[in-house]
Amino acid sequence: MKIAFTALTVLFAGALLATPLRGALMKGDIIRGKRVYDDQCTGCHALDENRYGPAQRSLYGSKAAMVPGYGYTARLKASGIVWTEAMLDRWLTNSQALVPGSRMVFALPDAQARADVIAFLQASKAQRPAR
């Protein structure tokens, strides 16, 4: 019985390893992320100042709707979201699907571009703002 269980466990583990992980996030590139951010995001956002959208330098790892001086929707305030890599990926995939009624109406369908923007946002948090 123990031998059968061990063989079954090995087969199951092998099948899991051979199957691509669904929902696994891609590795992002900071330089490409800055380019995508500059092209796709700066119409509404900046790293260090509120525009139509809130400042984003300290976004990564923070709770949603916490940038001082920005008027968030009640739905985003109540969302309880923390901007992790996975949550940012969901948000950038389709912000309205994640928080319907939020002010941001945006979708970045390219998974690599999302990973790159997330890497850029993560790296920008660690950098001091330019003065």
mmCIF file with all atom_site columns, C-alpha atoms in Angstrom:
data_model
loop_
_atom_site.group_PDB
_atom_site.id
_atom_site.type_symbol
_atom_site.label_atom_id
_atom_site.label_alt_id
_atom_site.label_comp_id
_atom_site.label_asym_id
_atom_site.label_entity_id
_atom_site.label_seq_id
_atom_site.pdbx_PDB_ins_code
_atom_site.Cartn_x
_atom_site.Cartn_y
_atom_site.Cartn_z
_atom_site.occupancy
_atom_site.B_iso_or_equiv
_atom_site.pdbx_formal_charge
_atom_site.auth_seq_id
_atom_site.auth_comp_id
_atom_site.auth_asym_id
_atom_site.auth_atom_id
_atom_site.pdbx_PDB_model_num
ATOM 1   C CA . MET A 1 1   ? 0.000   0.000  0.000   1.00 0.00 ? 1   MET A CA 1
ATOM 2   C CA . LYS A 1 2   ? 2.803   2.411  0.885   1.00 0.00 ? 2   LYS A CA 1
ATOM 3   C CA . ILE A 1 3   ? 4.565   1.703  -2.428  1.00 0.00 ? 3   ILE A CA 1
ATOM 4   C CA . ALA A 1 4   ? 1.384   2.425  -4.403  1.00 0.00 ? 4   ALA A CA 1
ATOM 5   C CA . PHE A 1 5   ? 0.853   5.657  -2.485  1.00 0.00 ? 5   PHE A CA 1
ATOM 6   C CA . THR A 1 6   ? 4.445   6.753  -3.108  1.00 0.00 ? 6   THR A CA 1
ATOM 7   C CA . ALA A 1 7   ? 4.215   5.960  -6.830  1.00 0.00 ? 7   ALA A CA 1
ATOM 8   C CA . LEU A 1 8   ? 0.940   7.856  -7.090  1.00 0.00 ? 8   LEU A CA 1
ATOM 9   C CA . THR A 1 9   ? 2.454   10.822 -5.231  1.00 0.00 ? 9   THR A CA 1
ATOM 10  C CA . VAL A 1 10  ? 5.448   10.888 -7.604  1.00 0.00 ? 10  VAL A CA 1
ATOM 11  C CA . LEU A 1 11  ? 3.170   10.718 -10.666 1.00 0.00 ? 11  LEU A CA 1
ATOM 12  C CA . PHE A 1 12  ? 0.957   13.500 -9.322  1.00 0.00 ? 12  PHE A CA 1
ATOM 13  C CA . ALA A 1 13  ? 3.938   15.709 -8.471  1.00 0.00 ? 13  ALA A CA 1
ATOM 14  C CA . GLY A 1 14  ? 5.413   15.113 -11.926 1.00 0.00 ? 14  GLY A CA 1
ATOM 15  C CA . ALA A 1 15  ? 2.147   16.088 -13.572 1.00 0.00 ? 15  ALA A CA 1
ATOM 16  C CA . LEU A 1 16  ? 2.030   19.299 -11.561 1.00 0.00 ? 16  LEU A CA 1
ATOM 17  C CA . LEU A 1 17  ? 5.577   20.208 -12.518 1.00 0.00 ? 17  LEU A CA 1
ATOM 18  C CA . ALA A 1 18  ? 4.913   19.507 -16.183 1.00 0.00 ? 18  ALA A CA 1
ATOM 19  C CA . THR A 1 19  ? 1.802   21.719 -16.229 1.00 0.00 ? 19  THR A CA 1
ATOM 20  C CA . PRO A 1 20  ? 2.363   25.445 -16.729 1.00 0.00 ? 20  PRO A CA 1
ATOM 21  C CA . LEU A 1 21  ? 1.233   27.426 -13.713 1.00 0.00 ? 21  LEU A CA 1
ATOM 22  C CA . ARG A 1 22  ? -1.951  29.313 -14.417 1.00 0.00 ? 22  ARG A CA 1
ATOM 23  C CA . GLY A 1 23  ? -1.838  32.862 -13.174 1.00 0.00 ? 23  GLY A CA 1
ATOM 24  C CA . ALA A 1 24  ? 1.926   32.831 -12.621 1.00 0.00 ? 24  ALA A CA 1
ATOM 25  C CA . LEU A 1 25  ? 3.268   36.326 -13.111 1.00 0.00 ? 25  LEU A CA 1
ATOM 26  C CA . MET A 1 26  ? 5.956   37.072 -15.632 1.00 0.00 ? 26  MET A CA 1
ATOM 27  C CA . LYS A 1 27  ? 9.263   38.644 -14.688 1.00 0.00 ? 27  LYS A CA 1
ATOM 28  C CA . GLY A 1 28  ? 9.170   42.349 -15.447 1.00 0.00 ? 28  GLY A CA 1
ATOM 29  C CA . ASP A 1 29  ? 11.869  44.571 -16.890 1.00 0.00 ? 29  ASP A CA 1
ATOM 30  C CA . ILE A 1 30  ? 12.218  47.994 -15.241 1.00 0.00 ? 30  ILE A CA 1
ATOM 31  C CA . ILE A 1 31  ? 13.513  49.788 -18.363 1.00 0.00 ? 31  ILE A CA 1
ATOM 32  C CA . ARG A 1 32  ? 10.711  48.466 -20.575 1.00 0.00 ? 32  ARG A CA 1
ATOM 33  C CA . GLY A 1 33  ? 8.305   49.236 -17.737 1.00 0.00 ? 33  GLY A CA 1
ATOM 34  C CA . LYS A 1 34  ? 9.356   52.890 -17.698 1.00 0.00 ? 34  LYS A CA 1
ATOM 35  C CA . ARG A 1 35  ? 8.749   53.082 -21.450 1.00 0.00 ? 35  ARG A CA 1
ATOM 36  C CA . VAL A 1 36  ? 5.291   51.527 -21.127 1.00 0.00 ? 36  VAL A CA 1
ATOM 37  C CA . TYR A 1 37  ? 4.519   53.739 -18.114 1.00 0.00 ? 37  TYR A CA 1
ATOM 38  C CA . ASP A 1 38  ? 5.591   56.867 -19.999 1.00 0.00 ? 38  ASP A CA 1
ATOM 39  C CA . ASP A 1 39  ? 3.533   55.838 -23.039 1.00 0.00 ? 39  ASP A CA 1
ATOM 40  C CA . GLN A 1 40  ? 0.411   54.441 -21.367 1.00 0.00 ? 40  GLN A CA 1
ATOM 41  C CA . CYS A 1 41  ? 0.160   55.966 -17.879 1.00 0.00 ? 41  CYS A CA 1
ATOM 42  C CA . THR A 1 42  ? 1.519   59.525 -17.804 1.00 0.00 ? 42  THR A CA 1
ATOM 43  C CA . GLY A 1 43  ? -1.557  60.957 -19.495 1.00 0.00 ? 43  GLY A CA 1
ATOM 44  C CA . CYS A 1 44  ? -3.246  60.594 -16.098 1.00 0.00 ? 44  CYS A CA 1
ATOM 45  C CA . HIS A 1 45  ? -0.495  59.718 -13.596 1.00 0.00 ? 45  HIS A CA 1
ATOM 46  C CA . ALA A 1 46  ? 2.897   60.924 -12.399 1.00 0.00 ? 46  ALA A CA 1
ATOM 47  C CA . LEU A 1 47  ? 5.171   59.343 -9.848  1.00 0.00 ? 47  LEU A CA 1
ATOM 48  C CA . ASP A 1 48  ? 5.306   62.329 -7.493  1.00 0.00 ? 48  ASP A CA 1
ATOM 49  C CA . GLU A 1 49  ? 2.187   64.422 -8.018  1.00 0.00 ? 49  GLU A CA 1
ATOM 50  C CA . ASN A 1 50  ? -1.540  63.910 -8.251  1.00 0.00 ? 50  ASN A CA 1
ATOM 51  C CA . ARG A 1 51  ? -2.958  64.545 -11.703 1.00 0.00 ? 51  ARG A CA 1
ATOM 52  C CA . TYR A 1 52  ? -6.205  63.116 -13.036 1.00 0.00 ? 52  TYR A CA 1
ATOM 53  C CA . GLY A 1 53  ? -4.987  59.965 -11.257 1.00 0.00 ? 53  GLY A CA 1
ATOM 54  C CA . PRO A 1 54  ? -3.059  59.788 -7.978  1.00 0.00 ? 54  PRO A CA 1
ATOM 55  C CA . ALA A 1 55  ? 0.731   59.955 -7.578  1.00 0.00 ? 55  ALA A CA 1
ATOM 56  C CA . GLN A 1 56  ? 2.262   56.519 -7.853  1.00 0.00 ? 56  GLN A CA 1
ATOM 57  C CA . ARG A 1 57  ? 5.780   56.481 -6.414  1.00 0.00 ? 57  ARG A CA 1
ATOM 58  C CA . SER A 1 58  ? 4.686   54.869 -3.161  1.00 0.00 ? 58  SER A CA 1
ATOM 59  C CA . LEU A 1 59  ? 1.916   52.782 -4.717  1.00 0.00 ? 59  LEU A CA 1
ATOM 60  C CA . TYR A 1 60  ? 3.580   49.348 -4.644  1.00 0.00 ? 60  TYR A CA 1
ATOM 61  C CA . GLY A 1 61  ? 2.794   47.514 -1.408  1.00 0.00 ? 61  GLY A CA 1
ATOM 62  C CA . SER A 1 62  ? 0.411   50.173 -0.128  1.00 0.00 ? 62  SER A CA 1
ATOM 63  C CA . LYS A 1 63  ? -3.314  50.001 0.507   1.00 0.00 ? 63  LYS A CA 1
ATOM 64  C CA . ALA A 1 64  ? -5.529  51.356 -2.285  1.00 0.00 ? 64  ALA A CA 1
ATOM 65  C CA . ALA A 1 65  ? -6.939  54.864 -2.019  1.00 0.00 ? 65  ALA A CA 1
ATOM 66  C CA . MET A 1 66  ? -4.321  56.180 0.411   1.00 0.00 ? 66  MET A CA 1
ATOM 67  C CA . VAL A 1 67  ? -2.472  58.927 -1.524  1.00 0.00 ? 67  VAL A CA 1
ATOM 68  C CA . PRO A 1 68  ? -3.026  62.199 0.360   1.00 0.00 ? 68  PRO A CA 1
ATOM 69  C CA . GLY A 1 69  ? -4.963  64.893 -1.446  1.00 0.00 ? 69  GLY A CA 1
ATOM 70  C CA . TYR A 1 70  ? -6.526  62.650 -4.075  1.00 0.00 ? 70  TYR A CA 1
ATOM 71  C CA . GLY A 1 71  ? -10.304 62.201 -4.318  1.00 0.00 ? 71  GLY A CA 1
ATOM 72  C CA . TYR A 1 72  ? -10.924 58.469 -4.629  1.00 0.00 ? 72  TYR A CA 1
ATOM 73  C CA . THR A 1 73  ? -14.283 56.835 -5.324  1.00 0.00 ? 73  THR A CA 1
ATOM 74  C CA . ALA A 1 74  ? -16.084 55.213 -2.409  1.00 0.00 ? 74  ALA A CA 1
ATOM 75  C CA . ARG A 1 75  ? -15.789 51.820 -4.112  1.00 0.00 ? 75  ARG A CA 1
ATOM 76  C CA . LEU A 1 76  ? -12.004 51.952 -4.331  1.00 0.00 ? 76  LEU A CA 1
ATOM 77  C CA . LYS A 1 77  ? -11.783 53.205 -0.734  1.00 0.00 ? 77  LYS A CA 1
ATOM 78  C CA . ALA A 1 78  ? -13.920 50.260 0.404   1.00 0.00 ? 78  ALA A CA 1
ATOM 79  C CA . SER A 1 79  ? -12.106 47.685 -1.749  1.00 0.00 ? 79  SER A CA 1
ATOM 80  C CA . GLY A 1 80  ? -9.486  46.710 0.844   1.00 0.00 ? 80  GLY A CA 1
ATOM 81  C CA . ILE A 1 81  ? -6.981  46.208 -1.975  1.00 0.00 ? 81  ILE A CA 1
ATOM 82  C CA . VAL A 1 82  ? -3.256  46.184 -1.248  1.00 0.00 ? 82  VAL A CA 1
ATOM 83  C CA . TRP A 1 83  ? -1.159  46.866 -4.336  1.00 0.00 ? 83  TRP A CA 1
ATOM 84  C CA . THR A 1 84  ? 0.835   43.662 -4.579  1.00 0.00 ? 84  THR A CA 1
ATOM 85  C CA . GLU A 1 85  ? 2.269   42.313 -7.795  1.00 0.00 ? 85  GLU A CA 1
ATOM 86  C CA . ALA A 1 86  ? -0.734  40.024 -8.310  1.00 0.00 ? 86  ALA A CA 1
ATOM 87  C CA . MET A 1 87  ? -3.276  42.739 -7.506  1.00 0.00 ? 87  MET A CA 1
ATOM 88  C CA . LEU A 1 88  ? -1.609  45.279 -9.789  1.00 0.00 ? 88  LEU A CA 1
ATOM 89  C CA . ASP A 1 89  ? -1.640  42.678 -12.548 1.00 0.00 ? 89  ASP A CA 1
ATOM 90  C CA . ARG A 1 90  ? -5.395  42.211 -12.085 1.00 0.00 ? 90  ARG A CA 1
ATOM 91  C CA . TRP A 1 91  ? -5.959  45.985 -11.945 1.00 0.00 ? 91  TRP A CA 1
ATOM 92  C CA . LEU A 1 92  ? -3.930  46.674 -15.078 1.00 0.00 ? 92  LEU A CA 1
ATOM 93  C CA . THR A 1 93  ? -5.639  43.802 -16.902 1.00 0.00 ? 93  THR A CA 1
ATOM 94  C CA . ASN A 1 94  ? -9.037  45.469 -16.414 1.00 0.00 ? 94  ASN A CA 1
ATOM 95  C CA . SER A 1 95  ? -9.524  48.007 -13.652 1.00 0.00 ? 95  SER A CA 1
ATOM 96  C CA . GLN A 1 96  ? -13.314 48.055 -13.987 1.00 0.00 ? 96  GLN A CA 1
ATOM 97  C CA . ALA A 1 97  ? -13.575 44.281 -13.666 1.00 0.00 ? 97  ALA A CA 1
ATOM 98  C CA . LEU A 1 98  ? -11.647 44.467 -10.393 1.00 0.00 ? 98  LEU A CA 1
ATOM 99  C CA . VAL A 1 99  ? -13.441 47.503 -8.911  1.00 0.00 ? 99  VAL A CA 1
ATOM 100 C CA . PRO A 1 100 ? -16.539 48.413 -10.927 1.00 0.00 ? 100 PRO A CA 1
ATOM 101 C CA . GLY A 1 101 ? -17.336 52.096 -10.620 1.00 0.00 ? 101 GLY A CA 1
ATOM 102 C CA . SER A 1 102 ? -13.784 53.163 -9.868  1.00 0.00 ? 102 SER A CA 1
ATOM 103 C CA . ARG A 1 103 ? -12.577 56.258 -11.694 1.00 0.00 ? 103 ARG A CA 1
ATOM 104 C CA . MET A 1 104 ? -9.898  54.405 -13.648 1.00 0.00 ? 104 MET A CA 1
ATOM 105 C CA . VAL A 1 105 ? -11.104 52.825 -16.863 1.00 0.00 ? 105 VAL A CA 1
ATOM 106 C CA . PHE A 1 106 ? -8.029  51.092 -18.252 1.00 0.00 ? 106 PHE A CA 1
ATOM 107 C CA . ALA A 1 107 ? -6.873  47.781 -19.644 1.00 0.00 ? 107 ALA A CA 1
ATOM 108 C CA . LEU A 1 108 ? -3.354  46.735 -20.612 1.00 0.00 ? 108 LEU A CA 1
ATOM 109 C CA . PRO A 1 109 ? -3.901  43.374 -22.334 1.00 0.00 ? 109 PRO A CA 1
ATOM 110 C CA . ASP A 1 110 ? -0.225  42.463 -22.825 1.00 0.00 ? 110 ASP A CA 1
ATOM 111 C CA . ALA A 1 111 ? 0.948   40.371 -19.837 1.00 0.00 ? 111 ALA A CA 1
ATOM 112 C CA . GLN A 1 112 ? 4.611   41.242 -20.382 1.00 0.00 ? 112 GLN A CA 1
ATOM 113 C CA . ALA A 1 113 ? 3.844   44.963 -20.539 1.00 0.00 ? 113 ALA A CA 1
ATOM 114 C CA . ARG A 1 114 ? 1.914   44.659 -17.258 1.00 0.00 ? 114 ARG A CA 1
ATOM 115 C CA . ALA A 1 115 ? 4.820   42.824 -15.627 1.00 0.00 ? 115 ALA A CA 1
ATOM 116 C CA . ASP A 1 116 ? 7.201   45.511 -16.880 1.00 0.00 ? 116 ASP A CA 1
ATOM 117 C CA . VAL A 1 117 ? 5.067   48.376 -15.503 1.00 0.00 ? 117 VAL A CA 1
ATOM 118 C CA . ILE A 1 118 ? 4.758   46.579 -12.166 1.00 0.00 ? 118 ILE A CA 1
ATOM 119 C CA . ALA A 1 119 ? 8.551   46.127 -12.016 1.00 0.00 ? 119 ALA A CA 1
ATOM 120 C CA . PHE A 1 120 ? 8.972   49.837 -12.765 1.00 0.00 ? 120 PHE A CA 1
ATOM 121 C CA . LEU A 1 121 ? 6.494   50.846 -10.037 1.00 0.00 ? 121 LEU A CA 1
ATOM 122 C CA . GLN A 1 122 ? 8.174   48.517 -7.557  1.00 0.00 ? 122 GLN A CA 1
ATOM 123 C CA . ALA A 1 123 ? 11.621  49.953 -8.358  1.00 0.00 ? 123 ALA A CA 1
ATOM 124 C CA . SER A 1 124 ? 10.405  53.556 -8.320  1.00 0.00 ? 124 SER A CA 1
ATOM 125 C CA . LYS A 1 125 ? 9.154   53.140 -4.743  1.00 0.00 ? 125 LYS A CA 1
ATOM 126 C CA . ALA A 1 126 ? 12.742  52.539 -3.619  1.00 0.00 ? 126 ALA A CA 1
ATOM 127 C CA . GLN A 1 127 ? 14.069  55.618 -5.426  1.00 0.00 ? 127 GLN A CA 1
ATOM 128 C CA . ARG A 1 128 ? 13.981  59.135 -4.063  1.00 0.00 ? 128 ARG A CA 1
ATOM 129 C CA . PRO A 1 129 ? 11.954  61.624 -6.113  1.00 0.00 ? 129 PRO A CA 1
ATOM 130 C CA . ALA A 1 130 ? 13.969  63.890 -8.405  1.00 0.00 ? 130 ALA A CA 1
ATOM 131 C CA . ARG A 1 131 ? 14.183  67.457 -7.048  1.00 0.00 ? 131 ARG A CA 1
#
